[in-house]
Tab-separated table of C-alpha atoms in Angstrom:
chain	number	residue	atom	x	y	z
A	47	MET	CA	-184.220	-54.511	-103.735
A	48	SER	CA	-188.212	-53.150	-102.720
A	49	GLU	CA	-187.529	-52.790	-99.312
A	50	TYR	CA	-185.827	-49.552	-100.229
A	51	LEU	CA	-189.043	-48.827	-101.901
A	52	LEU	CA	-189.939	-46.366	-99.302
A	53	ALA	CA	-191.215	-43.488	-100.255
A	54	ALA	CA	-188.706	-40.916	-102.388
A	55	GLY	CA	-191.383	-38.487	-100.440
A	56	ASP	CA	-191.025	-35.086	-102.640
A	57	ARG	CA	-187.639	-34.530	-102.836
A	58	PRO	CA	-186.629	-32.545	-105.869
A	59	LEU	CA	-185.001	-33.919	-108.555
A	60	PHE	CA	-181.462	-32.169	-108.520
A	61	GLU	CA	-180.087	-29.354	-105.190
A	62	TRP	CA	-177.705	-27.368	-105.073
A	63	ARG	CA	-177.374	-27.466	-101.433
A	64	TRP	CA	-176.563	-30.918	-101.472
A	65	VAL	CA	-173.641	-30.219	-104.210
A	66	GLU	CA	-172.352	-27.247	-101.804
A	67	ARG	CA	-172.544	-29.274	-99.288
A	68	ASN	CA	-170.579	-32.361	-100.932
A	69	ALA	CA	-167.986	-31.121	-103.223
A	70	ASP	CA	-165.388	-32.008	-101.717
A	71	GLN	CA	-166.587	-35.739	-102.161
A	72	ILE	CA	-167.312	-34.732	-105.699
A	73	VAL	CA	-163.294	-33.861	-106.278
A	74	GLN	CA	-162.909	-36.749	-104.319
A	75	ARG	CA	-164.789	-39.312	-106.286
A	76	LEU	CA	-163.203	-37.352	-109.496
A	77	GLY	CA	-159.945	-37.991	-108.680
A	78	GLU	CA	-160.811	-41.250	-108.575
A	79	HIS	CA	-162.252	-41.728	-111.218
A	80	LEU	CA	-159.817	-40.124	-113.273
A	81	ALA	CA	-157.103	-41.936	-112.154
A	82	LEU	CA	-158.551	-45.855	-112.846
A	83	THR	CA	-159.000	-44.068	-116.045
A	84	ALA	CA	-155.710	-42.805	-116.883
A	85	ALA	CA	-153.945	-46.264	-114.857
A	86	ALA	CA	-156.112	-48.144	-118.090
A	87	LEU	CA	-155.275	-46.314	-121.002
A	88	ALA	CA	-151.740	-46.468	-119.886
A	89	ILE	CA	-151.409	-49.398	-119.576
A	90	GLY	CA	-153.675	-50.862	-122.074
A	91	LEU	CA	-151.625	-48.387	-125.444
A	92	VAL	CA	-148.008	-50.142	-123.403
A	93	VAL	CA	-149.833	-53.095	-123.387
A	94	SER	CA	-151.314	-52.304	-127.253
A	95	LEU	CA	-148.171	-51.021	-128.544
A	96	ALA	CA	-146.137	-54.047	-128.049
A	97	LEU	CA	-148.111	-56.572	-129.388
A	98	ALA	CA	-148.253	-54.098	-132.124
A	99	VAL	CA	-144.590	-53.895	-132.816
A	100	LEU	CA	-144.699	-58.055	-132.864
A	101	SER	CA	-147.552	-57.628	-134.946
A	102	LEU	CA	-146.004	-55.582	-137.506
A	103	ARG	CA	-143.213	-58.228	-137.547
A	104	TRP	CA	-145.429	-61.585	-138.203
A	105	ARG	CA	-148.383	-61.496	-139.458
A	106	TRP	CA	-149.629	-64.677	-137.826
A	107	PHE	CA	-149.113	-63.309	-134.570
A	108	TYR	CA	-151.316	-60.013	-135.122
A	109	ALA	CA	-154.083	-62.511	-136.522
A	110	VAL	CA	-153.686	-64.362	-132.815
A	111	ALA	CA	-153.820	-61.077	-131.212
A	112	LEU	CA	-156.381	-60.037	-132.157
A	113	GLY	CA	-158.761	-62.712	-131.896
A	114	THR	CA	-157.840	-62.936	-128.027
A	115	ALA	CA	-158.408	-59.337	-127.642
A	116	GLY	CA	-161.516	-59.657	-129.402
A	117	ALA	CA	-162.700	-62.343	-127.343
A	118	LEU	CA	-161.672	-60.680	-124.661
A	119	TYR	CA	-163.390	-57.201	-125.066
A	120	VAL	CA	-166.817	-59.769	-125.151
A	121	ILE	CA	-166.317	-60.708	-121.405
A	122	PRO	CA	-169.067	-58.614	-119.860
A	123	SER	CA	-167.479	-56.236	-117.165
A	124	LEU	CA	-169.347	-58.020	-113.767
A	125	GLY	CA	-168.629	-60.927	-115.047
A	126	ALA	CA	-164.929	-59.715	-115.434
A	127	PHE	CA	-164.581	-57.987	-111.967
A	128	ALA	CA	-166.372	-60.839	-110.910
A	129	LEU	CA	-164.219	-63.641	-111.544
A	130	LEU	CA	-160.537	-61.175	-110.134
A	131	VAL	CA	-162.566	-60.473	-107.333
A	132	PRO	CA	-162.197	-63.728	-105.363
A	133	PHE	CA	-158.195	-63.613	-106.124
A	134	PHE	CA	-157.046	-59.934	-105.742
A	135	GLY	CA	-160.412	-58.430	-103.772
A	136	LEU	CA	-162.148	-54.682	-104.178
A	137	SER	CA	-159.013	-53.370	-105.074
A	138	PHE	CA	-157.917	-50.505	-107.693
A	139	THR	CA	-155.899	-54.245	-109.502
A	140	THR	CA	-159.550	-55.745	-109.694
A	141	ALA	CA	-160.761	-52.607	-110.985
A	142	VAL	CA	-158.014	-51.903	-113.922
A	143	ILE	CA	-157.002	-55.241	-114.652
A	144	PRO	CA	-160.456	-55.598	-117.386
A	145	LEU	CA	-160.832	-52.233	-117.588
A	146	ALA	CA	-157.078	-52.360	-119.783
A	147	THR	CA	-158.370	-54.676	-121.545
A	148	TYR	CA	-161.047	-53.695	-122.773
A	149	THR	CA	-158.877	-51.530	-124.276
A	150	LEU	CA	-156.498	-54.078	-126.386
A	151	LEU	CA	-159.009	-54.921	-129.129
A	152	ILE	CA	-159.015	-50.695	-130.599
A	153	LEU	CA	-155.779	-49.114	-129.296
A	154	LEU	CA	-154.055	-52.521	-131.193
A	155	ARG	CA	-155.723	-52.560	-134.557
A	156	ASN	CA	-155.602	-48.617	-134.945
A	157	ILE	CA	-152.335	-49.184	-134.456
A	158	VAL	CA	-151.360	-51.644	-136.863
A	159	THR	CA	-153.408	-49.519	-139.216
A	160	GLY	CA	-152.602	-46.845	-138.975
A	161	ILE	CA	-149.300	-47.650	-139.404
A	162	GLN	CA	-150.225	-49.913	-142.682
A	163	GLN	CA	-151.689	-46.744	-144.091
A	164	VAL	CA	-147.825	-45.148	-143.710
A	165	PRO	CA	-147.271	-44.816	-148.074
A	166	GLU	CA	-144.609	-47.787	-149.255
A	167	GLU	CA	-142.806	-44.690	-151.374
A	168	VAL	CA	-142.357	-42.657	-147.443
A	169	ARG	CA	-140.826	-45.620	-145.569
A	170	GLU	CA	-138.527	-46.133	-149.237
A	171	ALA	CA	-137.504	-42.199	-149.060
A	172	ALA	CA	-136.662	-43.118	-145.320
A	173	ILE	CA	-134.919	-46.239	-145.967
A	174	GLY	CA	-132.653	-44.234	-148.083
A	175	MET	CA	-131.750	-40.777	-145.860
A	176	GLY	CA	-130.334	-43.723	-144.516
A	177	PHE	CA	-132.946	-44.244	-141.173
A	178	THR	CA	-132.277	-47.598	-139.184
A	179	ARG	CA	-136.040	-49.756	-138.438
A	180	VAL	CA	-135.716	-48.493	-135.095
A	181	ARG	CA	-135.952	-45.180	-136.457
A	182	LEU	CA	-137.990	-46.064	-138.823
A	183	LEU	CA	-140.638	-47.017	-136.489
A	184	LEU	CA	-139.961	-43.847	-133.988
A	185	GLN	CA	-139.531	-41.334	-136.650
A	186	VAL	CA	-141.535	-41.611	-139.250
A	187	GLU	CA	-144.038	-44.947	-138.944
A	188	PHE	CA	-145.138	-43.854	-135.742
A	189	PRO	CA	-145.810	-40.217	-136.285
A	190	LEU	CA	-147.354	-40.121	-139.110
A	191	ALA	CA	-150.143	-43.188	-138.002
A	192	LEU	CA	-150.775	-40.506	-134.646
A	193	PRO	CA	-154.089	-39.259	-136.062
A	194	VAL	CA	-155.751	-42.924	-136.393
A	195	VAL	CA	-153.820	-43.359	-132.963
A	196	VAL	CA	-155.718	-40.714	-131.034
A	197	ALA	CA	-158.476	-41.821	-132.974
A	198	GLY	CA	-158.462	-45.157	-131.411
A	199	LEU	CA	-157.581	-43.840	-127.654
A	200	ARG	CA	-160.754	-41.622	-127.678
A	201	VAL	CA	-163.167	-44.468	-128.951
A	202	ALA	CA	-161.207	-46.538	-126.166
A	203	ALA	CA	-160.733	-42.804	-123.366
A	204	VAL	CA	-164.694	-42.637	-123.368
A	205	THR	CA	-165.759	-46.337	-123.422
A	206	THR	CA	-163.189	-46.739	-119.737
A	207	ILE	CA	-165.329	-44.094	-118.566
A	208	GLY	CA	-168.331	-45.007	-118.674
A	209	LEU	CA	-166.993	-48.319	-117.624
A	210	VAL	CA	-165.414	-47.430	-114.749
A	211	THR	CA	-168.203	-46.342	-112.926
A	212	VAL	CA	-169.426	-50.428	-112.648
A	213	THR	CA	-166.808	-50.580	-110.591
A	214	ALA	CA	-168.856	-49.027	-107.964
A	215	MET	CA	-170.214	-52.167	-107.929
A	216	LEU	CA	-168.082	-53.785	-105.811
A	217	GLY	CA	-168.258	-50.392	-103.427
A	218	MET	CA	-165.393	-48.414	-105.705
A	219	GLY	CA	-165.026	-44.821	-105.761
A	220	GLY	CA	-165.058	-42.663	-108.479
A	221	LEU	CA	-168.042	-41.416	-109.909
A	222	GLY	CA	-169.908	-44.332	-109.555
A	223	PHE	CA	-170.026	-43.955	-105.729
A	224	PHE	CA	-172.535	-41.396	-106.554
A	225	ILE	CA	-174.985	-42.903	-108.676
A	226	ARG	CA	-174.957	-46.536	-106.246
A	227	GLN	CA	-175.802	-44.053	-102.646
A	228	GLY	CA	-179.082	-44.309	-105.384
A	229	ILE	CA	-180.150	-47.631	-103.880
A	230	GLN	CA	-178.265	-47.838	-100.926
A	231	THR	CA	-179.970	-45.443	-99.052
A	232	THR	CA	-183.287	-45.971	-97.451
A	233	THR	CA	-184.458	-42.004	-98.543
A	234	PRO	CA	-183.086	-42.778	-102.349
A	235	ASN	CA	-180.614	-39.671	-103.708
A	236	PRO	CA	-181.780	-38.708	-107.279
A	237	THR	CA	-178.688	-35.912	-106.787
A	238	ALA	CA	-176.132	-37.998	-106.164
A	239	ILE	CA	-177.206	-40.535	-108.456
A	240	ILE	CA	-177.441	-37.140	-111.416
A	241	VAL	CA	-174.397	-35.691	-110.600
A	242	GLY	CA	-172.724	-38.937	-110.809
A	243	ILE	CA	-174.047	-39.744	-114.589
A	244	GLY	CA	-173.613	-36.057	-115.634
A	245	LEU	CA	-170.027	-35.937	-114.418
A	246	SER	CA	-169.291	-39.224	-116.392
A	247	ILE	CA	-170.611	-37.787	-119.454
A	248	VAL	CA	-169.066	-34.304	-119.185
A	249	LEU	CA	-165.764	-36.453	-118.361
A	250	ALA	CA	-165.731	-38.701	-121.114
A	251	VAL	CA	-166.776	-35.581	-123.575
A	252	LEU	CA	-163.707	-33.222	-121.433
A	253	VAL	CA	-161.278	-36.397	-122.298
A	254	ASP	CA	-162.092	-36.938	-125.646
A	255	ALA	CA	-161.932	-32.868	-126.419
A	256	LEU	CA	-158.079	-32.779	-124.814
A	257	LEU	CA	-157.388	-35.954	-127.152
A	258	TRP	CA	-158.408	-34.593	-129.953
A	259	VAL	CA	-156.649	-30.690	-129.047
A	260	GLY	CA	-153.491	-32.530	-128.176
A	261	GLU	CA	-153.817	-34.827	-131.455
A	262	ARG	CA	-154.385	-31.644	-133.700
A	263	ALA	CA	-150.789	-30.135	-131.860
A	264	LEU	CA	-149.041	-33.415	-132.073
A	265	ALA	CA	-150.264	-33.857	-135.582
A	266	PRO	CA	-150.768	-30.605	-137.468
A	267	TRP	CA	-150.346	-32.417	-140.539
A	268	ALA	CA	-153.182	-33.837	-139.899
A	269	ARG	CA	-156.337	-31.848	-140.782
A	270	LYS	CA	-158.777	-35.016	-140.150
A	271	ALA	CA	-157.998	-38.165	-138.303
A	272	GLY	CA	-157.694	-40.888	-139.878
A	273	ARG	CA	-160.267	-43.727	-140.067
A	274	ALA	CA	-159.838	-47.112	-138.577
B	187	MET	CA	-157.921	-72.252	-103.840
B	188	ASN	CA	-160.526	-71.661	-101.185
B	189	ALA	CA	-162.694	-69.743	-103.811
B	190	PHE	CA	-162.485	-72.372	-106.207
B	191	GLU	CA	-163.711	-75.070	-103.265
B	192	GLN	CA	-166.300	-72.597	-102.457
B	193	ALA	CA	-167.480	-72.270	-106.383
B	194	LEU	CA	-167.522	-76.053	-106.522
B	195	ASP	CA	-169.991	-76.147	-103.327
B	196	TRP	CA	-172.233	-73.882	-104.322
B	197	LEU	CA	-172.452	-75.283	-108.090
B	198	GLY	CA	-173.215	-78.996	-106.380
B	199	ARG	CA	-176.014	-77.003	-104.396
B	200	PRO	CA	-179.623	-78.800	-104.884
B	201	GLY	CA	-181.400	-77.000	-107.612
B	202	ARG	CA	-178.308	-75.514	-109.312
B	203	TRP	CA	-179.014	-77.003	-112.259
B	204	SER	CA	-182.701	-76.440	-112.729
B	205	TRP	CA	-184.959	-75.042	-115.309
B	206	THR	CA	-187.244	-74.548	-113.597
B	207	ASP	CA	-186.224	-73.816	-109.445
B	208	PRO	CA	-184.434	-69.948	-110.017
B	209	ALA	CA	-181.200	-70.889	-108.054
B	210	GLY	CA	-180.747	-72.964	-111.154
B	211	ILE	CA	-178.491	-71.511	-113.774
B	212	PRO	CA	-180.353	-72.958	-116.754
B	213	TYR	CA	-183.510	-71.141	-115.270
B	214	ARG	CA	-180.933	-68.022	-115.258
B	215	THR	CA	-179.284	-68.381	-118.548
B	216	VAL	CA	-182.738	-68.666	-120.404
B	217	GLU	CA	-183.790	-65.182	-118.070
B	218	HIS	CA	-180.872	-63.610	-118.885
B	219	LEU	CA	-180.941	-64.850	-122.467
B	220	GLY	CA	-184.871	-63.505	-122.441
B	221	PHE	CA	-184.250	-60.083	-121.734
B	222	SER	CA	-181.532	-59.659	-123.582
B	223	ALA	CA	-183.459	-60.345	-126.450
B	224	LEU	CA	-186.811	-58.716	-126.109
B	225	SER	CA	-184.467	-55.149	-125.467
B	226	LEU	CA	-182.767	-55.838	-129.105
B	227	LEU	CA	-185.994	-56.823	-130.843
B	228	VAL	CA	-187.812	-53.478	-129.256
B	229	ALA	CA	-184.551	-51.858	-130.117
B	230	ALA	CA	-183.857	-52.800	-133.737
B	231	ALA	CA	-187.875	-51.918	-134.021
B	232	LEU	CA	-187.257	-49.078	-133.145
B	233	ALA	CA	-183.924	-47.941	-134.795
B	234	VAL	CA	-183.399	-49.830	-137.782
B	235	PRO	CA	-186.673	-48.839	-139.758
B	236	SER	CA	-185.809	-44.830	-139.229
B	237	ALA	CA	-182.393	-45.437	-139.676
B	238	LEU	CA	-183.006	-47.166	-142.730
B	239	LEU	CA	-185.502	-44.097	-143.725
B	240	LEU	CA	-183.315	-41.223	-142.612
B	241	ALA	CA	-180.474	-42.966	-144.747
B	242	HIS	CA	-182.005	-43.573	-147.964
B	243	PHE	CA	-182.572	-40.055	-148.316
B	244	ARG	CA	-179.545	-38.992	-146.980
B	245	ARG	CA	-180.470	-37.248	-143.595
B	246	GLY	CA	-179.579	-37.024	-140.741
B	247	ALA	CA	-175.865	-37.885	-140.625
B	248	PHE	CA	-174.926	-35.462	-137.510
B	249	LEU	CA	-178.051	-37.920	-136.192
B	250	ALA	CA	-175.942	-41.387	-137.098
B	251	SER	CA	-172.424	-40.337	-136.711
B	252	SER	CA	-173.234	-38.670	-133.279
B	253	ALA	CA	-175.077	-41.109	-131.592
B	254	VAL	CA	-172.231	-43.812	-131.164
B	255	ASN	CA	-170.397	-41.663	-129.054
B	256	ILE	CA	-173.114	-40.680	-126.976
B	257	GLY	CA	-174.346	-44.104	-126.499
B	258	ARG	CA	-170.576	-44.795	-125.657
B	259	ALA	CA	-170.439	-42.050	-123.218
B	260	ILE	CA	-173.199	-42.827	-121.233
B	261	PRO	CA	-172.479	-45.381	-118.138
B	262	SER	CA	-175.304	-48.166	-118.754
B	263	PHE	CA	-175.385	-48.901	-114.766
B	264	GLY	CA	-175.538	-44.790	-114.236
B	265	LEU	CA	-179.284	-45.157	-116.618
B	266	ILE	CA	-179.827	-48.570	-115.051
B	267	ILE	CA	-180.445	-46.724	-111.105
B	268	LEU	CA	-181.595	-43.588	-112.277
B	269	PHE	CA	-185.139	-44.981	-114.181
B	270	TRP	CA	-185.203	-47.463	-111.519
B	271	TYR	CA	-185.448	-44.834	-109.451
B	272	LEU	CA	-188.011	-42.626	-111.122
B	273	ALA	CA	-189.899	-45.577	-111.320
B	274	SER	CA	-190.006	-46.181	-108.120
B	275	ARG	CA	-190.667	-42.828	-107.114
B	276	TRP	CA	-194.010	-42.425	-109.169
B	277	GLY	CA	-195.048	-45.786	-108.105
B	278	VAL	CA	-195.015	-47.522	-111.790
B	279	GLY	CA	-193.310	-51.361	-111.228
B	280	THR	CA	-189.965	-51.008	-110.492
B	281	SER	CA	-188.739	-54.806	-111.833
B	282	PHE	CA	-188.622	-55.292	-115.151
B	283	TRP	CA	-190.283	-51.726	-116.848
B	284	PRO	CA	-187.224	-49.203	-115.533
B	285	LEU	CA	-184.353	-52.203	-116.937
B	286	LEU	CA	-186.280	-52.285	-119.952
B	287	LEU	CA	-186.335	-49.072	-120.942
B	288	ALA	CA	-182.374	-48.226	-119.981
B	289	LEU	CA	-181.466	-51.844	-121.859
B	290	VAL	CA	-183.004	-50.411	-125.296
B	291	ALA	CA	-181.986	-46.861	-124.761
B	292	LEU	CA	-178.101	-49.002	-124.634
B	293	ALA	CA	-179.092	-50.714	-127.689
B	294	LEU	CA	-180.567	-47.607	-129.888
B	295	PRO	CA	-177.276	-46.285	-130.846
B	296	PRO	CA	-174.864	-49.077	-132.670
B	297	LEU	CA	-178.485	-50.499	-134.302
B	298	PHE	CA	-178.586	-47.318	-135.737
B	299	SER	CA	-175.705	-46.545	-136.865
B	300	ASN	CA	-174.353	-49.151	-138.460
B	301	THR	CA	-178.022	-49.692	-140.168
B	302	TYR	CA	-176.614	-45.501	-141.084
B	303	ALA	CA	-174.192	-46.014	-142.569
B	304	GLY	CA	-174.572	-49.795	-144.185
B	305	VAL	CA	-177.219	-47.761	-146.329
B	306	VAL	CA	-175.164	-45.059	-147.042
B	307	SER	CA	-172.084	-46.790	-147.994
B	308	LEU	CA	-174.433	-49.232	-151.058
B	309	GLU	CA	-172.582	-47.982	-154.058
B	310	PRO	CA	-175.154	-45.606	-156.063
B	311	ASP	CA	-175.332	-48.179	-159.104
B	312	ALA	CA	-177.837	-50.384	-157.825
B	313	VAL	CA	-180.196	-47.973	-156.506
B	314	ASP	CA	-179.806	-45.886	-159.103
B	315	ALA	CA	-180.482	-49.527	-161.458
B	316	ALA	CA	-183.581	-50.644	-159.252
B	317	ARG	CA	-184.902	-46.960	-159.328
B	318	GLY	CA	-184.763	-47.304	-163.462
B	319	ILE	CA	-186.725	-50.130	-163.549
B	320	GLY	CA	-189.205	-49.319	-161.763
B	321	HIS	CA	-189.250	-49.611	-158.312
B	322	THR	CA	-190.521	-47.306	-156.175
B	323	GLU	CA	-188.391	-46.081	-153.202
B	324	ARG	CA	-189.986	-48.055	-150.595
B	325	GLN	CA	-189.345	-51.114	-152.645
B	326	ILE	CA	-185.958	-49.298	-152.677
B	327	MET	CA	-185.633	-49.809	-149.636
B	328	LEU	CA	-186.910	-53.091	-148.490
B	329	ARG	CA	-185.691	-55.001	-151.407
B	330	ILE	CA	-181.974	-53.174	-151.782
B	331	GLU	CA	-181.117	-51.157	-149.227
B	332	LEU	CA	-181.898	-53.527	-146.572
B	333	PRO	CA	-180.955	-56.768	-148.118
B	334	LEU	CA	-177.881	-55.576	-149.567
B	335	ALA	CA	-177.245	-53.492	-146.080
B	336	LEU	CA	-177.982	-56.515	-144.230
B	337	PRO	CA	-173.752	-57.648	-142.910
B	338	VAL	CA	-173.323	-54.203	-141.247
B	339	VAL	CA	-176.482	-53.915	-139.362
B	340	LEU	CA	-176.136	-57.565	-138.208
B	341	ALA	CA	-172.551	-56.430	-137.111
B	342	GLY	CA	-174.690	-53.237	-135.021
B	343	ALA	CA	-176.744	-56.610	-134.042
B	344	ARG	CA	-173.911	-58.239	-132.611
B	345	VAL	CA	-172.577	-54.835	-130.705
B	346	ALA	CA	-175.909	-54.564	-129.013
B	347	PHE	CA	-176.591	-57.427	-128.167
B	348	LEU	CA	-173.211	-58.522	-126.503
B	349	GLN	CA	-174.128	-54.623	-124.505
B	350	LEU	CA	-176.769	-56.041	-122.956
B	351	VAL	CA	-175.855	-59.297	-122.229
B	352	ALA	CA	-173.014	-57.066	-120.027
B	353	THR	CA	-176.087	-55.181	-119.270
B	354	VAL	CA	-178.830	-57.260	-117.958
B	355	ALA	CA	-176.368	-58.846	-115.550
B	356	ILE	CA	-175.235	-55.193	-114.103
B	357	GLY	CA	-178.870	-54.827	-114.309
B	358	ALA	CA	-179.373	-58.432	-111.029
B	359	ILE	CA	-178.440	-54.855	-109.046
B	360	VAL	CA	-182.415	-53.855	-109.090
B	361	ASN	CA	-184.100	-56.251	-110.406
B	362	ASP	CA	-185.287	-58.867	-108.600
B	363	GLY	CA	-184.223	-61.740	-112.150
B	364	GLY	CA	-181.285	-60.534	-113.752
B	365	GLY	CA	-180.228	-63.381	-114.447
B	366	LEU	CA	-177.204	-64.660	-114.794
B	367	GLY	CA	-176.506	-61.408	-112.509
B	368	ARG	CA	-178.098	-62.831	-110.026
B	369	PHE	CA	-175.706	-64.876	-108.722
B	370	ILE	CA	-172.710	-62.202	-108.827
B	371	VAL	CA	-174.694	-59.422	-106.845
B	372	ASP	CA	-175.822	-62.292	-104.691
B	373	GLY	CA	-172.615	-63.007	-103.617
B	374	PHE	CA	-170.735	-59.699	-102.979
B	375	ALA	CA	-173.789	-58.832	-100.962
B	376	GLN	CA	-172.540	-61.788	-98.743
B	377	GLY	CA	-168.861	-60.535	-98.402
B	378	ALA	CA	-166.043	-62.493	-98.395
B	379	GLY	CA	-169.157	-65.502	-97.860
B	380	GLY	CA	-169.843	-64.935	-101.282
B	381	TYR	CA	-166.373	-65.558	-103.349
B	382	GLY	CA	-167.953	-69.050	-104.113
B	383	GLU	CA	-171.030	-67.623	-105.646
B	384	ILE	CA	-168.779	-64.388	-107.098
B	385	LEU	CA	-166.615	-66.432	-109.202
B	386	ALA	CA	-169.271	-69.414	-110.364
B	387	GLY	CA	-171.747	-66.278	-111.075
B	388	GLY	CA	-169.084	-64.478	-113.160
B	389	LEU	CA	-167.764	-67.612	-115.405
B	390	ALA	CA	-171.590	-68.656	-116.292
B	391	VAL	CA	-171.624	-64.992	-117.469
B	392	ILE	CA	-168.285	-64.909	-119.523
B	393	VAL	CA	-169.719	-68.404	-121.399
B	394	LEU	CA	-173.226	-67.252	-122.285
B	395	ALA	CA	-171.650	-63.961	-123.815
B	396	LEU	CA	-168.881	-66.435	-125.739
B	397	VAL	CA	-171.627	-68.532	-126.807
B	398	CYS	CA	-173.587	-65.643	-128.458
B	399	GLU	CA	-170.730	-63.881	-129.706
B	400	GLY	CA	-169.701	-67.365	-131.556
B	401	VAL	CA	-173.607	-67.682	-132.925
B	402	PHE	CA	-173.354	-64.346	-133.959
B	403	ALA	CA	-170.547	-64.587	-136.102
B	404	LEU	CA	-172.613	-67.656	-137.796
B	405	LEU	CA	-175.619	-65.883	-137.990
B	406	GLU	CA	-173.187	-63.655	-139.870
B	407	ARG	CA	-172.354	-65.742	-142.239
B	408	PHE	CA	-174.785	-67.187	-143.251
B	409	ALA	CA	-177.571	-64.315	-143.473
B	410	VAL	CA	-175.917	-62.504	-146.187
B	411	PRO	CA	-177.689	-62.443	-149.591
B	412	ARG	CA	-175.427	-65.058	-152.162
B	413	GLY	CA	-173.307	-62.205	-154.081
B	414	LEU	CA	-172.677	-60.808	-151.623
B	415	ILE	CA	-169.427	-61.304	-150.336
B	416	LEU	CA	-168.795	-60.051	-146.046
B	417	SER	CA	-166.857	-57.948	-145.841
B	418	ARG	CA	-165.252	-58.703	-143.081
B	419	ARG	CA	-166.005	-54.663	-141.714
B	420	THR	CA	-165.232	-54.977	-137.880
B	421	THR	CA	-167.870	-54.096	-135.055
B	422	LEU	CA	-166.104	-50.854	-133.543
B	423	THR	CA	-167.278	-48.586	-136.078
B	424	THR	CA	-164.295	-46.039	-134.924
B	425	ARG	CA	-165.419	-42.879	-136.678
B	426	PRO	CA	-164.150	-39.676	-134.994
B	427	ALA	CA	-166.480	-37.015	-134.157
């Protein structure tokens, strides 16, 4: 690595000129970053919902699913990507599989916890009104569990956005691309590094806030998101 | 599958199972664990006492709740590269210090917030009783609050350590060492010819992380004060900001 250590000179740490000159690319990389995040969260949410439905049916299944998700969560991101590259190459697929996998633990746990938190009398009232099992889940249990689910989704989103930068190590795009420029070019570019990190944090905070606003709109009765 | 054959071939190279040769998986494993453990110790020395103190006097609740969120939002890859860049710019040694600094920074939030939460959520009766029999505030912190909060502190250490194991691997991109991540990064540098090394290196890192997780699970079981039933508190604190 030391061959890159040519004097970085007196280049200022941050140059607006660079940002202006690369505005198009910044927008493009932001888009890539968001696309990967959205895909990972969508896949994670669909899989978690399916697992949650099965978990609510059978207790043993929940233990197994949660244990598996926990073990998968432990896998270092670089290791997961390394495992997939020989089979899927440096591709969107390679990047999205681990990212989606990391969301399973928290999403599954929060969905199940949220639904279990629904008071028994609410359930009984709905059944007394003639709700079927499916309608009960879709129209009563899931809406009431929403605050807890969104709390999990927010954590998953913030974590995923941070992890997407790692995919730059496999030569993928996203904001990590700018961070990587810090070591790829013979004259490291501090502005690119700072833009990559800064936008990644801004994106995480924005998405977090957006999900919170969305939850408020969808579940106005929930003053405070539940803890899971 | 071609990549498997390549990986097997790579695993059979001379020196691959050596403890002293940098090409050896054991050598890199020790390096990886050493770097992770050192970072954890430094971070714990900073985070645990300060969190204990703040929690005891019920100060800084906001810091504790936002620390985890901030920690999650910061891309570890970015932090490593940034510190490495700054170190090279200021002519500080670039192979060890910047990476250590980044690792410590990443390990602080889970340690801090878990220690804080563990102390704050204790039954006030225990603390009141200790005060009643004449314990000083310092004795209460060290003899009552810290031991009782230990399961939660350990849960935070577990999260931090696994994050460190993952991040040390990423650190190989700027560090000549970098533990088991070295193989993955070197493999990527070779393109398609490096698939065997990438696969084997990836597996090695994954096995290491799973073993560490298992060790921590055992630790949590045995390092709890007698008379305290370990609340199977899950380690991902999901308190909304």
